[in-house]
Every structure is written in C-alpha cells, then in structure tokens.
mmCIF file of C-alpha atoms (C1' of nucleotides) in Angstrom:
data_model
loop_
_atom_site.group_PDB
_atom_site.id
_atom_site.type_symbol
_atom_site.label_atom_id
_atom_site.label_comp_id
_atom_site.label_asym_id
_atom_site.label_seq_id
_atom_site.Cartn_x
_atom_site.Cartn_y
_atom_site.Cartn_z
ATOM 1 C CA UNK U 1 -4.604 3.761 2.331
ATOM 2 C CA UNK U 2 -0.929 3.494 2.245
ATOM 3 C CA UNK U 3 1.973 3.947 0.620
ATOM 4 C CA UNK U 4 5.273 4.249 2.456
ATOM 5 C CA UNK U 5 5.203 7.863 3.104
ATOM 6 C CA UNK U 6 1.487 7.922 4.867
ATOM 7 C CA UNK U 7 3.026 4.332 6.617
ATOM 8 C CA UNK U 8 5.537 6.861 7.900
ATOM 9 C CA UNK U 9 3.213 9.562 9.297
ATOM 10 C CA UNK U 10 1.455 6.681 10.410
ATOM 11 C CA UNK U 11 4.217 5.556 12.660
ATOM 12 C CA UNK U 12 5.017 8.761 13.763
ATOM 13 C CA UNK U 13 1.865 10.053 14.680
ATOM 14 C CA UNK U 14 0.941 6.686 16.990
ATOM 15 C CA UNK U 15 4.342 6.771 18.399
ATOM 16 C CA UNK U 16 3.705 10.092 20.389
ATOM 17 C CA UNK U 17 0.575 8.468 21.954
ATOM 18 C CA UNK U 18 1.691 5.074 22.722
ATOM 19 C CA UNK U 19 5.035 4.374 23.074
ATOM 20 C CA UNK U 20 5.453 3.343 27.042
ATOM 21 C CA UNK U 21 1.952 2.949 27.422
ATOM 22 C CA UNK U 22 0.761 -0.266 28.968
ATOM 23 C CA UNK U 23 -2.014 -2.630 26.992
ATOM 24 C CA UNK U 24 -5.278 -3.336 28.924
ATOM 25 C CA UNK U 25 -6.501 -5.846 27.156
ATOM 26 C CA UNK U 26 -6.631 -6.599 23.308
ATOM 27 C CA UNK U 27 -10.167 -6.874 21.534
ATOM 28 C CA UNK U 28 -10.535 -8.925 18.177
ATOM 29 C CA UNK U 29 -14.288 -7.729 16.594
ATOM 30 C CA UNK U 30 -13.042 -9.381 13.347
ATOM 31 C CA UNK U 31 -9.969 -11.812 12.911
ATOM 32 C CA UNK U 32 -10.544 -12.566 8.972
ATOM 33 C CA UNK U 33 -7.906 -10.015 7.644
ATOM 34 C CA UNK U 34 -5.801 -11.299 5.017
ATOM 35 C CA UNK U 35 -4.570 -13.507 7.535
ATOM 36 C CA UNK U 36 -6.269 -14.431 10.326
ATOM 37 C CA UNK U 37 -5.215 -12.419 13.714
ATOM 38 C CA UNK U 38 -3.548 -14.593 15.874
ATOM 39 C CA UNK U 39 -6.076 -15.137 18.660
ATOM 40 C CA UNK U 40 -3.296 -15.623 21.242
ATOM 41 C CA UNK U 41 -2.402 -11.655 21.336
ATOM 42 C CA UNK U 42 -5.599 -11.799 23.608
ATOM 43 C CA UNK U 43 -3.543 -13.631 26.555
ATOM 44 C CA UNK U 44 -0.184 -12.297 25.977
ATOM 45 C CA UNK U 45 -0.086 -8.659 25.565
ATOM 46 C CA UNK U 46 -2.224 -7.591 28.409
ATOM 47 C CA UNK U 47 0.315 -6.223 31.054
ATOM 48 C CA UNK U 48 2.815 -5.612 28.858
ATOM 49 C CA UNK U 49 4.209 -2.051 27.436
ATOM 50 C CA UNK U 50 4.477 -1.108 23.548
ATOM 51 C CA UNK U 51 8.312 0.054 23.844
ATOM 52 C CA UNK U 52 8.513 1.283 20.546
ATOM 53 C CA UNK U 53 7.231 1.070 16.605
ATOM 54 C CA UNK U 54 9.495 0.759 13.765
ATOM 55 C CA UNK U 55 8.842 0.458 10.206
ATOM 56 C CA UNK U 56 9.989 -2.153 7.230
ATOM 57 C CA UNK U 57 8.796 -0.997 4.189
ATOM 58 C CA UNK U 58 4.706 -0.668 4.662
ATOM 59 C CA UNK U 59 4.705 -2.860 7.749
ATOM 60 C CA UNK U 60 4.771 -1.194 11.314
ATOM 61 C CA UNK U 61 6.334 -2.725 13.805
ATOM 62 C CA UNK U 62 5.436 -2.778 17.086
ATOM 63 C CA UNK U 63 7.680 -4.058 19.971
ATOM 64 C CA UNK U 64 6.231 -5.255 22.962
ATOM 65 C CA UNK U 65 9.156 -6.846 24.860
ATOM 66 C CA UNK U 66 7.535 -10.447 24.853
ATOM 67 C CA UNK U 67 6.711 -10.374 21.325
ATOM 68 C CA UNK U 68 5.856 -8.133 17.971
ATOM 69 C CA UNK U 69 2.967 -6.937 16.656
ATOM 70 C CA UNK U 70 3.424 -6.469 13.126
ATOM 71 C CA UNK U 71 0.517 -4.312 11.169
ATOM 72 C CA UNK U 72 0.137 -3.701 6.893
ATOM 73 C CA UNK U 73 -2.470 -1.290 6.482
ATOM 74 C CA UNK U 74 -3.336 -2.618 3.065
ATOM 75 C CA UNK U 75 -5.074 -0.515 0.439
ATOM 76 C CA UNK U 76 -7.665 1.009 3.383
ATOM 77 C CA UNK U 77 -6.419 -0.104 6.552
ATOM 78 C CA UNK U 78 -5.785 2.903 8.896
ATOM 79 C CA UNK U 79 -4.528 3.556 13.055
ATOM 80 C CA UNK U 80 -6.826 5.636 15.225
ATOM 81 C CA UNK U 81 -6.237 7.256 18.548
ATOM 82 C CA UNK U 82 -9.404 7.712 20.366
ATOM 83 C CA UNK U 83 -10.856 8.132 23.882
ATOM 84 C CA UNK U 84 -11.318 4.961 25.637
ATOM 85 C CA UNK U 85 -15.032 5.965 26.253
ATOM 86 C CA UNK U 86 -15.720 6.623 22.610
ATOM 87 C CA UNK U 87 -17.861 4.831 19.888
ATOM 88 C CA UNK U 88 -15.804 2.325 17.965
ATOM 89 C CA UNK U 89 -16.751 2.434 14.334
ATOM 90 C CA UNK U 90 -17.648 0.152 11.840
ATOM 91 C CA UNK U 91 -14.444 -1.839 10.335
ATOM 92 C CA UNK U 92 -12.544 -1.078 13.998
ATOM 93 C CA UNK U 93 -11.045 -4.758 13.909
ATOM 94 C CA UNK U 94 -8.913 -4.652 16.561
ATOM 95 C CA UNK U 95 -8.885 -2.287 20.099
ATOM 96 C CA UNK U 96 -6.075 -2.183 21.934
ATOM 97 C CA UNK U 97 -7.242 -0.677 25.675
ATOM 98 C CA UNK U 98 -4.121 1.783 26.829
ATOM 99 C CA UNK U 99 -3.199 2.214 30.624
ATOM 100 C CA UNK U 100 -3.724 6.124 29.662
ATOM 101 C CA UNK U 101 -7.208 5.571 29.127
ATOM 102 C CA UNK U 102 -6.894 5.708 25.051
ATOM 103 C CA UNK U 103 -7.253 2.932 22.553
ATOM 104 C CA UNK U 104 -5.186 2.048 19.288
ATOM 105 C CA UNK U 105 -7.953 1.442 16.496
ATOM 106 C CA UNK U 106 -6.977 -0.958 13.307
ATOM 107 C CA UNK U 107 -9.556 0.338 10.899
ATOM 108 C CA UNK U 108 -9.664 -1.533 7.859
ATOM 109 C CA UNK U 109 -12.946 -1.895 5.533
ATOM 110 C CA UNK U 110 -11.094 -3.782 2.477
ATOM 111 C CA UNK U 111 -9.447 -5.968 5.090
ATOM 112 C CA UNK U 112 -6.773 -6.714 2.732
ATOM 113 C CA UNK U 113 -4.111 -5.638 5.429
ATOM 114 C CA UNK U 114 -3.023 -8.144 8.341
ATOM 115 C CA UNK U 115 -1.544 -7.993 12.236
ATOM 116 C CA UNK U 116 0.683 -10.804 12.974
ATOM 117 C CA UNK U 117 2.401 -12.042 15.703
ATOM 118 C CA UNK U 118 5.981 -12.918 15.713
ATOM 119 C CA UNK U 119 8.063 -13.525 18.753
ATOM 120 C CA UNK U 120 11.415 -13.329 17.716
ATOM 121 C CA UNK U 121 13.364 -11.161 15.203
ATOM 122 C CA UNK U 122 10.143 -9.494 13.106
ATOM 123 C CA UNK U 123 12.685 -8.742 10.295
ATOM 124 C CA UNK U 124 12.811 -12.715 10.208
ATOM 125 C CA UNK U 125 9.589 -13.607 9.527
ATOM 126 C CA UNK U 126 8.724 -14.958 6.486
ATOM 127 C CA UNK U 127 6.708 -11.826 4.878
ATOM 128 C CA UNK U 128 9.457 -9.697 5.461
ATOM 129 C CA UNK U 129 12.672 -11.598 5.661
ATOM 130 C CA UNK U 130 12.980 -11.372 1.685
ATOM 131 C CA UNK U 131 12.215 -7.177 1.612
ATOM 132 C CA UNK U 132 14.398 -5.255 -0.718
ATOM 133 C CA UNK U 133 16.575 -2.424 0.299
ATOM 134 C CA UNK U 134 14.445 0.797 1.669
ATOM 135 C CA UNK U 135 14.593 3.192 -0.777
ATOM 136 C CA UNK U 136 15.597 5.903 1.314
ATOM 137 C CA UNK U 137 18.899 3.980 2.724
ATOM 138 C CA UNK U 138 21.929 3.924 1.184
ATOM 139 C CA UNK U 139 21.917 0.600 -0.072
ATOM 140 C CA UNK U 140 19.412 1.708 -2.408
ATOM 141 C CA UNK U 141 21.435 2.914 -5.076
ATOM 142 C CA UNK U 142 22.379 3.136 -8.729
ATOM 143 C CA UNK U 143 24.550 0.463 -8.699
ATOM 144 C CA UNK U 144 22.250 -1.848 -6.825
ATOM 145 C CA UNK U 145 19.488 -1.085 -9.035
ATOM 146 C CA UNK U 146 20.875 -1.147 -12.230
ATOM 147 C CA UNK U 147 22.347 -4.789 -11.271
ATOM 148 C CA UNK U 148 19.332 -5.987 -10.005
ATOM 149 C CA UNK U 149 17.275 -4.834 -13.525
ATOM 150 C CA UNK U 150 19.727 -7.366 -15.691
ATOM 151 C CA UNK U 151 17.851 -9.495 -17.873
ATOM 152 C CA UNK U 152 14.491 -8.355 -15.804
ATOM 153 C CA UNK U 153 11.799 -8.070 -18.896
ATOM 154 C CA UNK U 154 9.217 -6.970 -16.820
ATOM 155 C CA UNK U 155 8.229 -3.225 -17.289
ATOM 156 C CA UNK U 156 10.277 -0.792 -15.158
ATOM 157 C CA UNK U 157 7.007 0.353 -13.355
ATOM 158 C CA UNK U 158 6.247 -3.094 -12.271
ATOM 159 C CA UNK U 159 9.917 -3.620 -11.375
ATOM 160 C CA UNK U 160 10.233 -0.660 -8.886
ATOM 161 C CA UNK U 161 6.970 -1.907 -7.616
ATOM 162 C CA UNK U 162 8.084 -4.868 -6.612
ATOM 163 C CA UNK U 163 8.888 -4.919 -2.955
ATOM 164 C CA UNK U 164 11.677 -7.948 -3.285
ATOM 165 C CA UNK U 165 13.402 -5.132 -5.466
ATOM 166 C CA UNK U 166 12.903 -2.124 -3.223
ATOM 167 C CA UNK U 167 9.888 -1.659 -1.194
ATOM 168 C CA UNK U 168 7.948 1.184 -0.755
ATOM 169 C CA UNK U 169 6.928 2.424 -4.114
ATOM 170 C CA UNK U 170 3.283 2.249 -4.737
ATOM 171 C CA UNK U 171 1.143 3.195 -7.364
ATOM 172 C CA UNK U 172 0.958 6.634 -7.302
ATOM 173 C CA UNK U 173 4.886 7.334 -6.208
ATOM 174 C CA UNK U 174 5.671 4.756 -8.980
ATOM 175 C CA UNK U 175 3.804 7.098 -11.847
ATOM 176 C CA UNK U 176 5.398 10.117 -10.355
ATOM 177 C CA UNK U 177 9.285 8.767 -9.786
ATOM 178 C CA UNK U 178 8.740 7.684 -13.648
ATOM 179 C CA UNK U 179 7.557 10.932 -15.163
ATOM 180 C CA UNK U 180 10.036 12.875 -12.828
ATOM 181 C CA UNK U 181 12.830 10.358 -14.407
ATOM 182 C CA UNK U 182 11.835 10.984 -17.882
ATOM 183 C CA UNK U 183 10.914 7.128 -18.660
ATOM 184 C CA UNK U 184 8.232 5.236 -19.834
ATOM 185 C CA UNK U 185 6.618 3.289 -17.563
ATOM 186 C CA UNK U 186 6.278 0.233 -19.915
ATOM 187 C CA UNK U 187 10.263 0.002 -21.040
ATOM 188 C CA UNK U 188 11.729 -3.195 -20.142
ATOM 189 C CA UNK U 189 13.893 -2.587 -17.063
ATOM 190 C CA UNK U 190 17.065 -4.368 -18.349
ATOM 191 C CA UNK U 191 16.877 -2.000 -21.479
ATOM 192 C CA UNK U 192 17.075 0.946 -19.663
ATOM 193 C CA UNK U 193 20.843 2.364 -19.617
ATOM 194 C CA UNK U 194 22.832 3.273 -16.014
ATOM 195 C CA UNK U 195 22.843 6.980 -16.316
ATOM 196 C CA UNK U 196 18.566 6.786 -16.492
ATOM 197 C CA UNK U 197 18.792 4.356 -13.429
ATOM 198 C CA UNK U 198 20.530 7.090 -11.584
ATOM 199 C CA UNK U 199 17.695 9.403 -12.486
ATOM 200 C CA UNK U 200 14.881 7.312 -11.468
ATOM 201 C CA UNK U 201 16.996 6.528 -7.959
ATOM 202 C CA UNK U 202 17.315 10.063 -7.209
ATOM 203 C CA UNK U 203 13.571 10.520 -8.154
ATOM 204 C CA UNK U 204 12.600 8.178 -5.898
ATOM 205 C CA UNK U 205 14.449 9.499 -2.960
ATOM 206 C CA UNK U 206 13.313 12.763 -4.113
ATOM 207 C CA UNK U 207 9.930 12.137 -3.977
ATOM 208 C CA UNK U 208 9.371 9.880 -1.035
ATOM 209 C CA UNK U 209 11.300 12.283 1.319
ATOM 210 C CA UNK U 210 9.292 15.335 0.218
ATOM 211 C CA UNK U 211 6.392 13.639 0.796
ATOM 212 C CA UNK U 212 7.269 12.468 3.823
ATOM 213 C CA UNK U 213 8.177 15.872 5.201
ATOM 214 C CA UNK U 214 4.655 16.941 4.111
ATOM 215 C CA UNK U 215 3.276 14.209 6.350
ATOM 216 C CA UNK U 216 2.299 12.063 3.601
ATOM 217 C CA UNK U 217 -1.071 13.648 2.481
ATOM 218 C CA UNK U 218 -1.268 12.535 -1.034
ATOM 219 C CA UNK U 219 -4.011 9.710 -0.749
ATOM 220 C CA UNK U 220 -8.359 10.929 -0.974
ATOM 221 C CA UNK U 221 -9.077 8.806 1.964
ATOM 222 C CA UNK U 222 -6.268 9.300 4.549
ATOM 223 C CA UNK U 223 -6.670 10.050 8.066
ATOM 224 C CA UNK U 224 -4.698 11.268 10.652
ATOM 225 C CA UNK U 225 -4.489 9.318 13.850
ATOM 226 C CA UNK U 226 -6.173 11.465 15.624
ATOM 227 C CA UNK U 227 -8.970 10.434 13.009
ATOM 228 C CA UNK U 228 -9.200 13.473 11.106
ATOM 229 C CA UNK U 229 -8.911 13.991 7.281
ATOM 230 C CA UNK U 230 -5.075 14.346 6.673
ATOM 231 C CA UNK U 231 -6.021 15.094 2.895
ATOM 232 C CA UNK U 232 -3.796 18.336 1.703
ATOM 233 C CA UNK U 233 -3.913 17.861 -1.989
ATOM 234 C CA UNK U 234 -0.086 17.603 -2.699
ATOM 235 C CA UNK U 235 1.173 18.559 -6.339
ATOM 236 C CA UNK U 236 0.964 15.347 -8.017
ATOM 237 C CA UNK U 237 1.920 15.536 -12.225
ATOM 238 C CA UNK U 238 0.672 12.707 -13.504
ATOM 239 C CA UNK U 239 -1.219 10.529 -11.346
ATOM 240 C CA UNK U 240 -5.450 10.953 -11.683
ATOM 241 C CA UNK U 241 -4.777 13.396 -14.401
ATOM 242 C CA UNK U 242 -5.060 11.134 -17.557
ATOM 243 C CA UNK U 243 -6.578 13.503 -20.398
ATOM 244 C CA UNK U 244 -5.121 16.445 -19.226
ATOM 245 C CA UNK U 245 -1.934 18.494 -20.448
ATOM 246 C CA UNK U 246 1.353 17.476 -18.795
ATOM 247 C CA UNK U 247 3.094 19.724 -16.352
ATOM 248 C CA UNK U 248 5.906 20.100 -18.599
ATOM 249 C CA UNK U 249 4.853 20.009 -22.072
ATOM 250 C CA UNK U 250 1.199 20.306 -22.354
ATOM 251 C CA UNK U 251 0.660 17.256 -24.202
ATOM 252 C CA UNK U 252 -2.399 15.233 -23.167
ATOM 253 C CA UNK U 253 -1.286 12.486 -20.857
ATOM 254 C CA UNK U 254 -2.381 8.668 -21.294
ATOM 255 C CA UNK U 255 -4.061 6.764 -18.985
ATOM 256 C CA UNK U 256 -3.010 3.022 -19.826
ATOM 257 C CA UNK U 257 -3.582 0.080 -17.565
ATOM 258 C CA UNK U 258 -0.558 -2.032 -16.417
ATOM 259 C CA UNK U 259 -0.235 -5.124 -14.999
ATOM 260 C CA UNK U 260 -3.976 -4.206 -13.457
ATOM 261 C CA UNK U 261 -3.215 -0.855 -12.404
ATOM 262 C CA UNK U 262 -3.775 2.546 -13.241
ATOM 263 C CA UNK U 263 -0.984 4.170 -15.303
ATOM 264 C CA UNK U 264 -0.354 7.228 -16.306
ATOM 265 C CA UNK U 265 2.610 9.209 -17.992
ATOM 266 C CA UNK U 266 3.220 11.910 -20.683
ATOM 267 C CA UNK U 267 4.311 10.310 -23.985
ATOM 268 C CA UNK U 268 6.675 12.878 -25.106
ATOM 269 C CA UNK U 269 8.231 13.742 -21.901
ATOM 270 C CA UNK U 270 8.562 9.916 -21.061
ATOM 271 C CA UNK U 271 10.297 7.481 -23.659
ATOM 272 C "C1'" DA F 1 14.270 -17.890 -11.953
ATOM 273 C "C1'" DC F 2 11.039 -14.839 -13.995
ATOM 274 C "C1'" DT F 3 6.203 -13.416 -15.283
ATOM 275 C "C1'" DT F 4 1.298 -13.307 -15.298
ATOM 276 C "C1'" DC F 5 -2.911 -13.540 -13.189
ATOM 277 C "C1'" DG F 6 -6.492 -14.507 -9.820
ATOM 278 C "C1'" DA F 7 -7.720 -13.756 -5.294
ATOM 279 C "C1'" DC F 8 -8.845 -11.343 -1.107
ATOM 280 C "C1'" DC F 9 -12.839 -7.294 0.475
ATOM 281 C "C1'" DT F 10 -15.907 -2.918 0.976
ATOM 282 C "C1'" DG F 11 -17.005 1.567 -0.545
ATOM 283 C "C1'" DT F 12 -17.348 5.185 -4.001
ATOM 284 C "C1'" DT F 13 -18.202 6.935 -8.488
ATOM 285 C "C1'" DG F 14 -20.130 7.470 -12.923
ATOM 286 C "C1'" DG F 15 -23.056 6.061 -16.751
ATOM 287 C "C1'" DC F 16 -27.565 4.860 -18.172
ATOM 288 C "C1'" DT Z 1 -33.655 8.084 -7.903
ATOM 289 C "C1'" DG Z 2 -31.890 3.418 -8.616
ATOM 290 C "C1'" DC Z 3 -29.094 -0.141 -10.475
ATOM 291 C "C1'" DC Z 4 -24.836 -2.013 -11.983
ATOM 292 C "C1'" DA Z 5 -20.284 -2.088 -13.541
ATOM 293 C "C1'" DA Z 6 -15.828 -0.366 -12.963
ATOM 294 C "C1'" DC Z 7 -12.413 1.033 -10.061
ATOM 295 C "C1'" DA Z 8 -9.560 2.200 -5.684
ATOM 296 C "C1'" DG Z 9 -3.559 3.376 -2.087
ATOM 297 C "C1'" DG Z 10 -1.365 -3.767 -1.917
ATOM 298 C "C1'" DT Z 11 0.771 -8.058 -2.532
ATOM 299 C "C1'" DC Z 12 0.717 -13.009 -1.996
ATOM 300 C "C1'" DG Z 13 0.903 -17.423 -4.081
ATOM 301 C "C1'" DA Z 14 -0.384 -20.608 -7.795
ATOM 302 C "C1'" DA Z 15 0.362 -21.653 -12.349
ATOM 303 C "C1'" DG Z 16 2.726 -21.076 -16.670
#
DNA sequence: ACTTCGACCTGTTGGC
DNA sequence: TGCCAACAGGTCGAAG
C-alpha cells in the first residue's frame, strides 16, 4: 500500500483516534508476517496508553510508555479504525481493543509488512538504526546526496530507492522525482553532475510534500482509516502510463523493467 | 564495500 | 466462463 506519503496520512489519520487511548487487550489472528509478531505484546500492552505515533521513513511508531510498537505496512498492509462491535475482515492480523470502545486493525493480505516490539530507543533497533536521512529534513540535501552517489554504479533510480541512502522514495515517487528532474532512470548515479543532483533533491521534496498535503491518494488500493477508499486519482506523468505521450513532449513513453520493477520515463525529456 | 537476485505472500488483471 | 501467467505500492539478506 505504501509509500511514505500514504505512511504519513496513515499516521495522521490513526493519531486523532488513538493517541491517549488505553489498550484492552491485543489479539494476534495471524503472527507469520515477515517476521513473526512478538507474542509477548499479548501480556504487556494491556493497561497501558498509546501516547503517541511517530514515523521513520515507512515505519510507524507507536509509543506505549513500556515499550514500542513498530508497524511497516508493506506493499498491502493497511490501519483501520472500526467499531469494537464490528466484523473483523479477512487479513485483520492484529486487533488492538481501545478503552473508547474502537479497535486499531493491521490489515495486511501480502503479509510482507511486520509489527515489532522494541523496548528501548525504536530508532535503535536494528531495521532502522542504519535509515538514511528523511527526505523532507534538511539533512537531505545536495551536498549529501551528491557525496553519497561517488563511485555508486548502480542506476540512479535504484540509488534513491534505497532506504540506507534516503528513505521514503518508492516506486512510483521514484519514476516521478526522475522525469520531474529531467534524468534517466538507468544513468549511473556517480555520473550524474551536482547541478542535476540539486534538481532531483528539490524534485523529491517537491513531490513528496505535495502529495502529502493531498493526503497521499496516489496508490489503486488505499484506504483511509476510517476504511474507506482514499483513492483521488492524483496527476501522476509517468507512472502506469507506458505507451502513451509524455506530459511534456508527446513522445511515447517506455515502460522498461529495472532491477524487477516497473519503470517508466520519457526518452527525450529524460537523458 | 557494492551489486544482484531470490524470497516472502495474496489478489487482480489480461490473454487465450 | 475458466485457466494460467504476469504483475502489484517493499526490502531484507545471501551470494557473488
């Protein structure tokens, strides 16, 4: 489902409904995510309050005082908000019962997402201790990037996918920062000069903030917490459009595959 | 240290 | 209509 800026809305929209709420009790219907839930969540986290949820990168944070729960929704994984009296439905993983008679759904049918435990410092643990900069923070930046891309060979689409470089950047975001930068998505990210770095930074930024502010609505299948199609079709240039005419230039764009995803980009507008 | 590739899963789509 | 292959928002970890 996600890609940082639906992680985002994500957060936001559970925040409003649970943050200060009391847990209930914690139901596991299916522990074999990518890893397996930590069963001890069961004994722990009943009587204690979520305080608040952060983000880092695609994970969500959740702070519970004792401990926190940390949550990557994967390629389908999705929250839910419902009535503590409704139906759960199929792939609902893991309930959390509320003290204001609600529950927090993990819907996930790919189960290729994961909720961990981790006691101490989250930003410590050992799947996120090693994160690259966000790429809305300041410490994202030109000068960062372009030092980081030194004698990288791998294609600058894989390289700004890679979330020890900066994390965030998904798929789709990755296609559209690219085309918005002007650059091909299979040039070798230490070839690429400093001003074009500063290009694909600011499209980035550019693009992850706007769709943030839209509430993150670009993906087919995304929901809103309150379970409800969140799907606004958002104007995307290049990605899903392979074998039509480019935005810009009317030239049919290619659809290529790279590194086992879906690529696409306008060959005259990107070089 | 960098790069590639297989693996983990279910659901949807499109061709025949 | 059914069947089957291909593909889908991610990313870890093994192997080269």
């Amino acid at each position: 489902m996600p890609e940082l800026p639906e992680v985002e809305t994500v957060r936001r929209g559970i925040n409003k409904y649970v943050k200060g709420q009391q847990i209930n009790a914690v139901e596991i219907h299916q522990p074999q995510l990518r890893w397996p839930i930590p069963p001890l969540i069961k004994r722990l986290l009943p009587g204690h309050s979520i305080i608040e949820i952060k983000r880092r990168g695609k994970y969500l944070l959740l702070n519970c005082g004792v401990g926190t729960i940390i949550i990557h929704l994967g390629m389908s994984g999705s929250l839910r908000i419902q009535n503590s009296e409704a139906t759960l439905q199929k792939h609902d993983h893991v309930v959390f019962r509320l003290s204001n008679q609600t529950s927090l759904c993990f819907n996930d049918p790919r189960r290729f997402g994961c909720l961990l435990w981790e006691e101490h410092d989250p930003l410590q643990h050992r799947l996120l201790s090693k994160l690259g900069p966000e790429p809305l923070s300041k410490a994202f930046d030109v000068d960062y990037l372009f030092a980081k891309s030194r004698k990288r060979q791998v294609a600058i689409k894989q390289f700004i996918m890679n979330s020890q470089v900066v994390v965030g950047v998904g798929n789709i975001y990755a296609c559209e920062a690219l085309f918005n930068a002007g650059i091909h998505p299979e040039c070798a990210a230490a070839k690429l000069s400093k001003p074009r770095y500063q290009r694909l930074v600011d499209a980035i930024k550019r693009i992850l903030a706007q769709a943030i502010k839209q509430g993150g609505t670009t993906l087919r299948d995304f929901i809103t917490v309150e379970g409800k199609p969140g799907y606004f079709k958002q104007q995307l240039h290049v990605y899903g459009r392979g074998g039509e005419a480019c935005t810009n230039c009317k030239a049919t764009l290619k659809s290529i595959r790279l590194a086992q995803r879906s690529t696409v980009y306008c060959s005259h507008c990107q070089t």
